[in-house]
XYZ file of C-alpha atoms in Angstrom:
774
model
C -10.610 -12.917 -3.722
C -8.887 -10.245 -1.636
C -10.254 -6.671 -3.403
C -8.203 -4.890 -5.712
C -8.525 -1.140 -4.755
C -7.685 1.468 -7.099
C -4.564 2.873 -4.730
C -3.167 -1.071 -5.451
C -4.089 -0.359 -9.340
C -1.795 2.704 -9.702
C 0.867 1.984 -6.987
C 1.607 -1.566 -8.475
C 2.064 0.379 -11.382
C 0.383 0.457 -14.105
C 2.737 1.357 -17.071
C 0.358 1.243 -20.207
C 0.222 2.820 -23.435
C 3.125 1.259 -25.325
C 0.740 0.914 -28.269
C -2.452 -0.313 -28.940
C -1.040 -3.474 -30.496
C 0.046 -4.567 -27.454
C -3.357 -4.687 -26.016
C -5.658 -7.918 -26.784
C -9.302 -7.385 -27.056
C -12.197 -9.746 -26.744
C -12.638 -11.306 -29.800
C -15.456 -9.676 -31.952
C -18.840 -10.480 -31.814
C -18.000 -12.142 -28.306
C -20.030 -10.518 -25.491
C -18.216 -10.184 -22.291
C -20.453 -12.227 -19.606
C -20.294 -15.676 -18.102
C -17.616 -18.216 -20.253
C -17.617 -22.013 -19.531
C -15.278 -22.634 -16.518
C -11.897 -22.336 -16.815
C -11.941 -20.576 -20.284
C -10.230 -17.135 -18.668
C -7.744 -19.529 -16.687
C -6.628 -20.993 -19.893
C -6.829 -17.585 -21.897
C -4.492 -16.101 -19.295
C -1.823 -18.877 -18.605
C -1.542 -18.788 -23.041
C -0.889 -15.017 -22.882
C 1.274 -15.554 -19.734
C 3.363 -18.376 -22.062
C 3.442 -15.811 -24.829
C 4.020 -12.784 -23.478
C 5.818 -12.731 -19.843
C 8.991 -11.119 -19.713
C 10.836 -13.300 -17.852
C 10.108 -17.014 -18.827
C 12.525 -18.112 -16.526
C 10.141 -17.221 -13.598
C 7.199 -19.675 -15.129
C 7.351 -22.312 -13.173
C 4.139 -24.814 -13.606
C 4.521 -26.700 -10.694
C 4.718 -24.189 -8.340
C 1.996 -21.862 -9.996
C -0.007 -24.801 -9.445
C 0.774 -24.736 -5.777
C -0.008 -21.215 -5.465
C -3.274 -21.337 -6.924
C -4.374 -24.074 -4.861
C -3.360 -22.300 -1.855
C -5.178 -19.320 -2.891
C -8.463 -21.350 -2.842
C -7.352 -22.576 0.613
C -7.086 -18.762 1.456
C -9.757 -17.159 0.238
C -12.913 -19.750 -0.328
C -14.038 -20.913 2.449
C -15.243 -24.384 1.222
C -11.727 -25.347 -0.077
C -8.886 -26.758 2.082
C -5.728 -27.573 1.002
C -3.115 -30.253 2.713
C 0.315 -30.529 1.378
C 2.221 -33.495 2.991
C 5.835 -31.963 1.652
C 7.024 -28.685 -0.019
C 7.215 -30.935 -3.352
C 4.833 -34.044 -2.537
C 0.945 -34.430 -3.358
C -1.725 -31.888 -2.223
C -5.167 -33.089 -0.864
C -7.718 -30.994 -1.534
C -10.727 -30.956 0.218
C -14.060 -28.870 -0.838
C -16.741 -29.206 1.808
C -15.953 -32.916 2.658
C -14.803 -34.397 -0.219
C -11.318 -35.325 -1.139
C -9.212 -35.599 -3.717
C -5.397 -35.961 -4.383
C -3.439 -33.748 -6.937
C 0.022 -34.402 -7.954
C 1.667 -30.862 -8.478
C 5.299 -32.038 -9.071
C 4.564 -33.480 -12.323
C 3.365 -30.728 -14.342
C 6.081 -29.309 -16.115
C 4.613 -27.391 -19.076
C 2.105 -24.449 -19.242
C 0.069 -26.650 -21.362
C -0.061 -29.228 -18.611
C -0.646 -26.548 -15.899
C -4.125 -25.435 -18.078
C -5.470 -29.112 -17.875
C -4.543 -29.767 -14.238
C -6.025 -26.195 -13.011
C -8.851 -26.446 -15.111
C -9.205 -30.419 -13.517
C -8.880 -28.539 -9.994
C -11.403 -25.922 -10.812
C -14.000 -28.430 -11.700
C -13.380 -30.233 -8.797
C -14.033 -27.180 -6.673
C -17.107 -26.233 -8.466
C -18.924 -29.330 -8.393
C -18.378 -30.031 -4.658
C -19.231 -25.758 -3.802
C -22.376 -24.977 -2.261
C -22.478 -22.144 -4.731
C -21.136 -23.761 -7.903
C -22.384 -20.838 -9.907
C -20.526 -18.325 -8.533
C -17.002 -17.740 -10.683
C -14.871 -16.601 -8.128
C -12.496 -19.277 -7.470
C -11.351 -19.160 -11.428
C -10.226 -15.519 -10.491
C -8.853 -16.451 -7.154
C -6.637 -19.206 -8.742
C -5.482 -17.319 -11.779
C -4.360 -14.561 -9.092
C -2.541 -17.196 -6.913
C -0.607 -18.136 -10.368
C 0.521 -15.131 -11.186
C 0.930 -13.626 -7.488
C 3.840 -16.509 -8.213
C 5.590 -14.649 -10.848
C 5.333 -10.877 -9.334
C 4.002 -8.491 -7.377
C 2.178 -6.222 -10.603
C 0.764 -9.087 -12.431
C -2.899 -9.627 -11.595
C -6.425 -10.255 -13.451
C -8.857 -7.615 -12.618
C -12.257 -9.244 -12.455
C -15.097 -7.518 -14.814
C -16.287 -5.378 -12.174
C -12.395 -4.138 -10.730
C -11.811 -3.809 -14.534
C -14.160 -1.316 -15.089
C -13.173 0.722 -12.059
C -9.454 0.150 -13.143
C -10.258 1.826 -16.747
C -12.038 4.606 -14.814
C -8.942 5.249 -12.869
C -6.686 5.550 -15.688
C -9.354 7.335 -18.276
C -9.715 10.509 -15.719
C -13.222 10.546 -16.716
C -16.446 8.860 -15.617
C -20.082 8.925 -15.715
C -21.307 10.033 -11.916
C -22.814 12.732 -9.653
C -19.535 14.262 -8.632
C -18.636 13.220 -5.239
C -15.498 12.080 -3.322
C -16.202 9.497 -1.043
C -14.536 8.337 2.034
C -14.863 6.531 5.789
C -16.555 8.897 7.939
C -14.377 8.186 10.763
C -10.870 8.964 9.098
C -12.614 12.090 7.780
C -12.734 12.929 11.868
C -16.723 13.063 11.907
C -16.703 11.156 15.282
C -18.748 8.677 13.459
C -18.721 5.082 13.464
C -16.004 3.028 11.298
C -17.555 1.554 8.221
C -20.170 4.884 7.799
C -19.165 6.426 4.252
C -19.082 10.210 3.924
C -19.077 12.614 1.066
C -15.778 14.218 1.490
C -15.940 17.071 -0.990
C -18.589 17.862 -3.815
C -17.343 19.055 -7.379
C -18.224 22.510 -8.154
C -20.991 22.763 -10.976
C -21.498 19.111 -10.854
C -25.102 17.073 -10.583
C -24.349 16.502 -7.194
C -24.005 20.107 -6.467
C -26.953 21.035 -8.449
C -29.260 18.923 -6.393
C -27.990 20.521 -2.852
C -25.581 17.667 -1.589
C -22.874 19.088 1.161
C -19.486 18.080 2.061
C -19.832 16.010 4.951
C -23.274 14.218 4.279
C -23.017 10.853 5.137
C -24.798 8.256 2.596
C -27.071 6.161 3.987
C -28.548 4.618 0.767
C -28.604 4.540 -3.184
C -32.026 4.228 -5.262
C -33.030 2.937 -1.886
C -30.556 0.431 -1.177
C -29.232 0.555 2.158
C -25.078 0.913 1.616
C -24.452 -0.015 5.341
C -21.358 -2.768 4.994
C -20.579 -1.511 1.825
C -16.878 -0.657 1.124
C -15.256 2.374 -0.376
C -14.680 -0.088 -3.380
C -18.651 -1.409 -3.384
C -20.149 2.177 -3.266
C -19.082 3.922 -6.801
C -20.718 1.076 -8.725
C -23.878 2.371 -7.158
C -23.314 6.029 -7.551
C -21.918 5.319 -11.209
C -23.924 4.861 -14.452
C -25.146 5.687 -17.652
C -24.854 9.231 -18.574
C -28.329 11.187 -18.482
C -29.755 8.294 -16.056
C -31.115 9.353 -12.877
C -30.323 8.172 -8.929
C -31.709 8.903 -5.845
C -29.422 9.703 -2.852
C -30.258 9.688 0.631
C -27.837 11.088 3.120
C -27.864 12.039 7.117
C -27.116 15.430 7.485
C -26.139 16.970 10.604
C -29.239 18.990 12.020
C -31.015 18.085 9.542
C -32.132 13.946 9.858
C -32.751 11.996 6.335
C -32.620 13.902 3.014
C -33.061 12.560 -0.116
C -31.269 14.021 -3.469
C -32.544 13.063 -7.166
C -29.353 13.774 -9.429
C -29.066 13.409 -12.791
C -25.551 11.575 -13.640
C -23.148 13.016 -16.180
C -19.764 13.243 -17.384
C -17.355 14.003 -14.787
C -13.525 14.658 -15.842
C -10.974 14.283 -13.398
C -7.742 16.571 -13.703
C -4.634 14.728 -13.285
C -2.632 18.274 -13.228
C -2.776 21.006 -10.719
C -0.365 24.262 -10.884
C 0.210 27.694 -9.370
C 2.899 30.450 -9.945
C 5.300 30.814 -6.766
C 7.192 33.771 -6.168
C 10.061 34.540 -8.295
C 8.358 33.549 -11.222
C 8.816 29.500 -10.635
C 5.887 27.693 -12.060
C 4.829 24.774 -9.595
C 3.026 21.871 -11.951
C 1.714 19.026 -9.507
C 0.842 15.675 -11.568
C -1.178 13.460 -9.400
C -1.157 10.539 -12.133
C -0.501 9.497 -15.574
C -4.124 9.167 -17.429
C -5.495 9.848 -20.601
C -4.477 13.549 -21.669
C -2.157 14.302 -18.783
C 0.767 15.349 -21.056
C -1.541 17.640 -22.925
C -2.695 18.943 -19.254
C 0.890 19.877 -18.483
C 1.469 21.637 -21.550
C -1.699 23.688 -21.117
C -0.570 24.658 -17.518
C 3.230 25.735 -18.795
C 1.199 27.960 -21.395
C -0.828 29.562 -18.344
C 2.307 29.481 -15.941
C 4.158 31.817 -18.596
C 1.364 34.162 -19.464
C 1.701 34.879 -15.659
C 5.717 35.474 -15.889
C 7.181 31.727 -14.992
C 10.608 31.320 -16.515
C 11.515 28.493 -14.159
C 9.950 25.271 -13.603
C 8.757 22.556 -10.631
C 7.395 19.468 -11.112
C 5.840 17.980 -8.186
C 5.356 13.951 -8.628
C 5.871 13.408 -4.934
C 2.699 11.694 -4.465
C 2.296 10.169 -8.331
C 2.025 6.504 -8.192
C 2.190 6.110 -11.961
C -0.003 5.649 -14.697
C 0.536 5.313 -18.376
C 3.774 5.092 -19.921
C 2.738 7.316 -22.971
C 1.805 9.842 -21.327
C 5.065 10.022 -19.043
C 7.035 10.257 -22.149
C 5.002 12.754 -23.998
C 5.308 15.187 -20.833
C 8.908 14.218 -21.005
C 8.880 15.567 -24.362
C 7.582 19.265 -23.515
C 11.089 19.894 -21.730
C 13.496 17.560 -23.871
C 13.699 18.323 -27.476
C 14.752 15.297 -29.241
C 16.675 12.047 -28.528
C 15.779 8.610 -26.392
C 13.728 9.146 -22.999
C 13.612 5.612 -22.116
C 14.449 2.160 -23.614
C 11.794 -1.041 -22.902
C 13.684 -4.176 -22.591
C 11.389 -7.617 -23.492
C 12.148 -11.161 -22.884
C 14.800 -11.762 -25.443
C 16.774 -9.003 -23.897
C 15.803 -6.799 -27.093
C 15.710 -3.270 -26.418
C 13.676 -0.852 -28.292
C 14.130 3.242 -27.388
C 11.524 5.136 -26.719
C 12.175 8.568 -27.925
C 11.338 12.627 -27.712
C 7.547 12.815 -29.408
C 7.278 16.775 -29.757
C 8.194 18.729 -32.714
C 9.550 21.992 -32.232
C 11.422 23.900 -29.349
C 11.250 22.407 -26.170
C 10.113 24.497 -22.780
C 13.749 26.453 -21.681
C 14.616 27.284 -18.085
C 15.572 25.904 -14.975
C 14.051 22.811 -14.326
C 13.477 21.005 -11.244
C 11.594 17.552 -10.078
C 10.492 16.512 -6.537
C 10.090 12.707 -6.165
C 9.413 10.508 -2.568
C 8.994 7.068 -1.619
C 5.661 7.177 -3.491
C 6.697 8.365 -6.794
C 6.720 4.878 -9.042
C 6.357 3.800 -12.581
C 5.676 5.990 -14.898
C 6.493 8.846 -12.726
C 9.961 7.339 -12.557
C 10.059 7.493 -15.982
C 9.897 10.881 -16.717
C 12.293 11.941 -13.712
C 14.724 9.208 -15.069
C 14.591 10.626 -18.431
C 14.820 14.614 -17.212
C 17.580 13.903 -14.984
C 19.810 11.094 -17.021
C 19.248 13.849 -20.038
C 20.962 16.611 -17.967
C 17.575 18.488 -18.023
C 16.613 18.698 -14.584
C 18.064 18.645 -10.888
C 15.901 15.909 -8.876
C 15.002 16.827 -5.241
C 13.065 14.859 -2.505
C 13.657 11.418 -1.237
C 14.246 8.245 -3.356
C 11.643 7.009 -5.417
C 9.625 3.418 -4.915
C 11.941 2.073 -7.558
C 9.302 0.202 -10.071
C 10.948 -0.744 -13.161
C 8.797 -3.185 -14.875
C 6.269 -2.504 -17.861
C 2.539 -3.984 -17.612
C 0.064 -4.051 -20.529
C -3.661 -4.879 -20.317
C -5.006 -7.684 -22.105
C -8.668 -8.092 -22.409
C -10.589 -11.152 -21.772
C -13.715 -12.413 -23.248
C -15.801 -12.269 -20.181
C -14.710 -8.514 -19.232
C -12.059 -9.103 -16.992
C -8.658 -7.679 -17.799
C -5.193 -9.511 -17.221
C -2.202 -6.906 -16.321
C 0.864 -8.737 -17.197
C 4.401 -7.887 -16.866
C 5.675 -7.821 -20.236
C 9.036 -5.792 -20.101
C 11.584 -3.924 -18.397
C 12.455 -0.168 -18.577
C 15.715 1.627 -18.258
C 16.458 5.421 -18.215
C 18.875 6.926 -20.649
C 21.921 5.422 -20.974
C 20.849 2.107 -19.892
C 20.466 2.530 -16.485
C 17.833 0.345 -14.764
C 16.065 2.043 -11.907
C 14.603 -1.900 -10.879
C 14.195 -1.914 -7.337
C 16.947 0.987 -6.745
C 14.641 3.410 -7.465
C 16.042 7.287 -8.534
C 18.395 8.984 -6.325
C 17.876 12.770 -5.908
C 20.600 15.146 -6.519
C 19.548 16.815 -3.661
C 18.092 14.985 -0.738
C 15.466 16.407 1.281
C 14.895 14.777 4.846
C 11.900 15.707 6.802
C 12.071 15.940 10.427
C 8.737 16.459 12.155
C 9.811 17.351 15.572
C 6.890 17.981 17.848
C 3.834 17.929 15.753
C 0.436 16.932 17.628
C 1.691 16.116 20.710
C 4.157 13.771 19.272
C 7.945 13.888 19.010
C 9.379 12.552 16.103
C 12.708 12.777 13.961
C 11.506 11.080 10.682
C 8.247 10.284 8.712
C 8.706 6.586 8.865
C 9.644 4.013 6.547
C 8.243 3.744 3.516
C 7.151 0.388 1.202
C 9.264 0.308 -1.720
C 9.464 -2.144 -4.600
C 12.711 -3.750 -2.993
C 9.782 -5.108 -0.020
C 7.853 -6.705 -2.270
C 7.533 -10.295 -2.514
C 8.934 -12.036 -5.370
C 10.049 -8.401 -6.851
C 12.361 -8.582 -9.586
C 15.817 -8.045 -8.708
C 17.880 -4.928 -8.231
C 20.331 -4.554 -11.065
C 23.037 -2.255 -9.210
C 24.330 -0.548 -5.947
C 22.158 2.424 -5.402
C 23.960 5.899 -5.263
C 23.899 8.224 -3.331
C 22.809 11.876 -3.386
C 25.056 14.871 -3.978
C 24.081 16.354 -0.853
C 21.426 16.145 2.295
C 19.229 19.127 3.959
C 17.345 17.851 6.771
C 14.422 20.274 7.451
C 11.739 20.839 9.945
C 8.425 19.746 8.486
C 5.793 21.965 9.820
C 3.171 21.390 7.636
C 1.572 18.336 6.755
C 1.681 18.766 2.791
C 5.804 19.319 3.236
C 5.324 22.665 1.585
C 8.723 23.077 2.557
C 10.168 20.906 -0.071
C 8.424 23.383 -2.370
C 10.151 26.514 -1.112
C 13.519 24.871 -1.076
C 12.832 23.883 -4.350
C 12.267 27.278 -5.429
C 14.736 28.900 -3.870
C 17.342 26.352 -5.081
C 16.145 27.034 -8.297
C 16.551 31.024 -8.060
C 19.899 30.501 -6.472
C 21.477 28.365 -8.926
C 19.807 29.578 -12.124
C 21.308 26.971 -14.411
C 19.355 25.481 -17.324
C 21.705 22.256 -16.931
C 21.288 19.742 -14.308
C 25.501 19.269 -14.050
C 26.123 22.949 -13.984
C 23.326 23.267 -11.114
C 24.487 20.844 -8.660
C 28.338 22.135 -9.561
C 27.275 25.637 -8.300
C 24.821 24.365 -5.787
C 27.380 23.930 -2.503
C 27.037 27.308 -1.060
C 22.833 27.374 -1.050
C 22.869 23.849 0.339
C 25.673 24.484 3.184
C 23.543 27.774 4.067
C 20.233 26.159 4.045
C 21.635 23.003 6.307
C 22.338 24.920 9.056
C 19.612 27.215 9.160
C 17.448 23.927 9.076
C 19.301 22.241 12.002
C 18.861 25.530 14.225
C 15.224 25.098 13.425
C 14.843 21.250 14.245
C 16.938 21.957 17.258
C 14.706 24.781 18.401
C 11.491 22.494 18.166
C 13.080 19.739 20.020
C 14.323 22.150 22.982
C 10.962 23.749 22.922
C 9.653 20.142 22.774
C 11.898 19.444 26.231
C 14.813 17.309 24.116
C 18.234 18.589 24.304
C 19.732 17.611 21.128
C 23.111 18.856 21.158
C 25.243 16.786 19.180
C 28.652 15.401 20.505
C 31.473 17.536 19.712
C 34.149 16.259 17.719
C 36.790 17.007 20.099
C 35.343 15.563 23.094
C 34.624 12.429 21.164
C 38.067 12.082 20.366
C 39.344 13.023 23.878
C 37.392 10.304 25.516
C 38.044 6.530 24.647
C 35.301 5.251 27.374
C 33.040 2.963 25.763
C 29.447 4.124 25.997
C 27.297 2.261 28.378
C 23.622 2.810 28.210
C 20.776 0.545 29.117
C 17.247 0.864 27.880
C 13.901 -0.699 29.773
C 10.473 0.027 28.358
C 7.424 -1.299 30.114
C 3.752 -0.289 29.199
C 1.985 1.731 31.742
C -2.002 1.344 32.380
C -4.181 -0.070 29.918
C -5.163 0.884 26.424
C -7.222 4.892 26.637
C -8.770 6.127 23.304
C -6.571 3.568 21.436
C -3.364 4.709 22.748
C -0.828 2.841 24.521
C 1.084 4.454 27.410
C 4.659 3.693 27.435
C 7.314 4.449 29.645
C 11.048 3.777 28.848
C 13.897 4.130 31.597
C 17.531 5.203 29.989
C 20.088 4.816 32.189
C 23.490 5.703 31.056
C 25.951 3.692 33.220
C 29.523 5.266 31.489
C 31.506 7.962 32.529
C 30.650 10.049 29.597
C 27.690 11.793 28.308
C 25.341 10.043 25.915
C 23.883 12.608 22.791
C 21.364 12.114 20.609
C 19.802 9.087 22.409
C 16.863 7.693 20.069
C 14.698 4.709 19.897
C 12.451 2.967 16.954
C 10.410 0.258 16.771
C 11.103 -2.555 14.494
C 9.588 -1.741 10.648
C 7.694 -5.444 11.174
C 6.393 -5.074 14.274
C 2.434 -5.558 14.425
C 1.746 -3.048 16.986
C 3.715 0.702 17.481
C 4.972 0.081 14.099
C 7.174 2.801 13.380
C 7.341 4.189 16.756
C 9.720 6.678 17.964
C 11.505 7.446 21.418
C 13.362 10.633 21.273
C 15.628 11.450 24.435
C 18.486 13.162 23.594
C 21.279 13.977 25.886
C 21.887 11.881 29.161
C 24.532 12.521 31.151
C 27.220 10.280 32.401
C 25.559 8.273 35.841
C 22.114 9.621 35.094
C 18.862 8.303 34.236
C 16.154 9.555 32.200
C 12.205 8.340 31.994
C 10.492 9.135 29.097
C 6.943 8.490 28.115
C 5.190 8.456 25.626
C 1.665 7.053 23.979
C 2.141 4.528 21.060
C -0.606 3.749 18.391
C -1.508 0.114 18.096
C -2.399 -1.666 15.067
C -5.776 -0.989 13.934
C -7.401 -4.129 15.224
C -9.833 -4.223 17.799
C -9.054 -7.600 19.650
C -7.765 -8.129 22.959
C -3.859 -9.342 22.352
C -0.452 -9.870 23.810
C 2.873 -8.845 21.928
C 6.299 -8.202 22.101
C 7.732 -5.140 19.796
C 11.303 -5.207 19.310
C 13.050 -1.344 19.877
C 16.399 -0.183 18.721
C 18.358 2.591 20.627
C 21.009 4.476 19.300
C 23.185 7.276 20.787
C 24.863 9.653 17.825
C 24.470 6.634 15.688
C 26.232 3.976 17.911
C 23.644 0.822 18.749
C 22.469 0.337 21.960
C 22.111 -3.517 22.502
C 20.547 -4.141 25.833
C 17.026 -3.327 25.105
C 14.430 -6.470 25.564
C 11.130 -6.110 23.717
C 8.536 -4.166 24.989
C 5.551 -6.276 26.200
C 2.335 -4.779 24.928
C -1.556 -5.756 26.079
C -4.021 -4.528 23.969
C -7.728 -5.072 25.734
C -10.694 -5.793 23.251
C -12.063 -2.795 21.548
C -15.607 -2.306 19.872
C -15.969 -1.099 16.742
C -14.680 -3.734 14.290
C -13.311 -1.907 11.208
C -13.626 -4.942 8.697
C -16.839 -6.534 10.395
C -18.900 -5.530 7.476
C -21.430 -8.362 6.529
C -24.533 -9.468 7.368
C -25.592 -8.091 10.650
C -27.656 -10.936 11.889
C -24.392 -13.158 12.488
C -23.118 -12.986 15.797
C -19.583 -14.924 16.781
C -18.183 -15.561 19.829
C -14.724 -16.773 20.701
C -14.496 -18.165 23.991
C -11.797 -17.947 26.503
C -9.291 -15.435 26.921
C -5.774 -16.772 26.112
C -3.881 -14.238 24.797
C -0.340 -15.618 25.530
C 1.301 -19.306 25.806
C 4.517 -21.008 24.855
C 2.304 -24.250 23.873
C 2.736 -25.440 19.830
C -1.114 -25.881 19.917
C -4.237 -24.087 21.183
C -7.612 -24.739 20.988
C -10.327 -22.674 19.251
C -13.702 -22.821 21.012
C -16.289 -20.613 19.377
C -20.449 -20.190 19.147
C -22.198 -18.772 15.839
C -25.450 -17.424 15.778
C -27.945 -16.200 12.979
C -31.272 -14.952 12.371
C -31.679 -17.179 9.608
C -29.190 -19.840 8.093
C -25.566 -20.321 8.513
C -24.497 -21.905 5.100
C -20.961 -22.512 6.796
C -17.977 -21.232 8.967
C -13.920 -21.647 9.398
C -10.890 -20.999 11.043
C -8.009 -19.086 9.613
C -4.667 -18.194 10.756
C -2.154 -15.628 10.001
C 1.188 -14.815 11.435
C 2.861 -12.117 10.007
C 6.293 -12.706 11.211
C 6.170 -16.305 10.165
C 4.247 -15.146 6.815
C 1.692 -17.544 7.491
C -1.793 -16.679 6.155
C -4.317 -20.171 5.421
C -7.320 -21.490 6.358
C -7.050 -24.163 8.955
C -10.819 -25.841 9.361
C -14.125 -25.713 7.698
C -17.331 -26.555 9.326
C -20.686 -26.831 7.529
C -24.082 -26.698 8.869
C -26.666 -29.620 8.195
C -29.552 -27.376 6.087
C -32.098 -29.885 7.368
C -31.518 -29.241 11.007
C -33.617 -27.372 13.426
C -30.637 -25.839 15.148
C -29.227 -24.101 11.438
C -29.227 -20.932 12.528
C -26.391 -22.057 15.296
C -23.145 -23.669 15.101
C -20.265 -24.967 17.783
C -16.761 -24.761 16.577
C -14.033 -26.738 18.250
C -10.804 -27.294 16.889
C -7.045 -27.405 17.906
C -4.687 -25.206 15.656
C -0.917 -24.950 15.488
C 0.979 -21.991 16.376
C 3.861 -20.049 14.668
C 6.537 -18.119 17.193
C 5.504 -14.553 17.514
C 1.684 -13.123 17.176
C -1.008 -15.582 15.867
C -4.485 -13.843 14.663
C -7.544 -16.383 14.517
C -10.344 -15.435 12.604
C -13.431 -17.336 13.003
C -15.885 -16.402 10.030
C -19.320 -17.934 9.130
C -21.681 -17.242 6.129
C -25.024 -16.885 5.523
C -26.852 -16.376 1.868
C -26.506 -12.886 2.302
C -22.480 -12.466 3.290
C -19.961 -13.271 5.527
C -18.700 -11.861 8.777
C -15.416 -12.527 11.066
C -14.400 -12.132 14.381
C -11.159 -12.147 15.424
C -8.365 -13.262 18.461
C -5.001 -13.429 18.951
C -2.400 -15.362 20.800
C 1.384 -14.333 21.305
C 3.488 -17.873 21.477
C 6.773 -16.982 23.058
C 9.529 -19.492 21.080
C 11.116 -19.469 24.771
C 10.444 -18.445 28.194
C 11.529 -14.928 29.055
C 11.164 -12.676 32.228
C 8.610 -9.629 32.223
C 9.669 -6.243 31.518
C 9.986 -4.209 34.714
């Protein structure tokens, strides 16, 4: 099962705290641990049948198929063949086959029996039948068939999840990260201490930021992920742990630290000029509302009379903490409505007695503001208490509750939807800001860009709940030059907006904001044009009178091609723009398709191209973070003053093989060599040939293929070693696989008793013959 990271825990929601009665704990006296096969599966499905928000989505036959496909994808010994979309499933476990009839499964009780039967069959024929992993894989496959937010955390994931929302844990007080992503020049996969908490155990022991972690308690951490390492570092309060680090200029250094209780604040605050208090809420964990209240009092002591709540990077958290935070600014009345399975709604009202905080209030949001941060923003906006600035939020309007399982796992299940005051649904819509702030990066780091890229939102997730209504438009938009990486410009705009308007009411603030908006819009457009001019781009707009006077159509063609080989993980692309018409083309701009595998969200800013002239623009694109060699076509869309220029063939990109696979990991003794160098074909099938070697014993190997464009992700073939053979440390793989049009990623993986390792190859299948780009 793909590991569920802390980031996913928060961004996919986690709206909790609706009341302890909604959380089901393990039965008294039942210790967490190993249960009979299928016990957790049965408990989860019964809870789904009892509590799931939309019973119509519970389709037992489809859920059984989803469980089988998840096994096929994530468990090496299992392969599933489907003769037809609604036909029987042939499940092959290490060479033993059995047919399961999914079509006849009509009730949850029948689903439980059939799924338990499938699980018993899988475990009976697996090499490592004592491993409980297939049960979690099956359950999560079935939950994926419901919606993108319901998930079962295995016991280890459940512990990390509890830490994420509790804002406290027992550890040594460090923030960990990937050394290469931190810009240290290290190889990818090396883990580094990014920062050390002041007055924490690590600081007391002498650990420093930028130390690379080599071992914890004599256990090497090479190959461990950022999800796995914390389990070694954290532990019982008062217990001791040895940390071995690699320090620049000092070699290996050992430190003995004593774990202590670490409290993670979820709120930061500072006083801005003009008496505006800025409160940044990173997420909603236990005690967040109390932290916000404390920050308000401290800022008031410093002279704050107006407020900005910064929720731009807040992915959500506990429901009750969000509504308690809203209660600080709204004295009474409804803050949200929770609608359950039968459409019955219950209002969540302000919980604070006494006066609320007065003064102008603004909320900053963005595409990563989700879940509980949207609940808070929606309450303040729709109760006319705060003006909202920024970009449209994520759009998650469903409620999840945790149900504890007897083995220590946790089911996060969607049990309700929530509405903003007035019955407004935010599902798949998000919150539209009153004043939209659109960042324009301009020239940054040698690149010229007009946008920050397209962020994924709730509506983009598979099986997300449907959008309830049309997305409204903001009252006004200001495009600004984003010169700082943390978008401090938005904070300055929000501060100046509050100081200029000085109204407590949102409606009055918006009504009196026209003069401020127009003045800042003109000023920011000048900054953008100047920045682009300094970067060599004429971003002059076509004058209205010129546009009206000329009826000549735009005749602009674009041809792009790669120039040179991959260099330092960049691809050099050169585009020739030819204006074949009789009038100038203004603000010519190209952007890659959001679904492109390589060069995703790349931009080509051309500017003005005179009538009858040509312009050549070169840029260094960033390919996908995969070291395998490949050929791929990247679609680009070009526009001139908003008009689409259709004559622009895809850009053909060739990526050379690169060392240092980010996903290699696994046991270092396994060596996989994929034969041949076929990266482009018009054929529907492709022969895979590979050799696998190991220092000890290869348990098994398999081939899987994914195609992002075709949404294909499954295992295609499995190879078992003969433990009695003298050649058990090597294996030859040969299999013919089907290719879908577009880029097919072929993974050859192998496993020994210590773990698994994969190597990748890419084959681009063209749907039809096409000429090469110039």
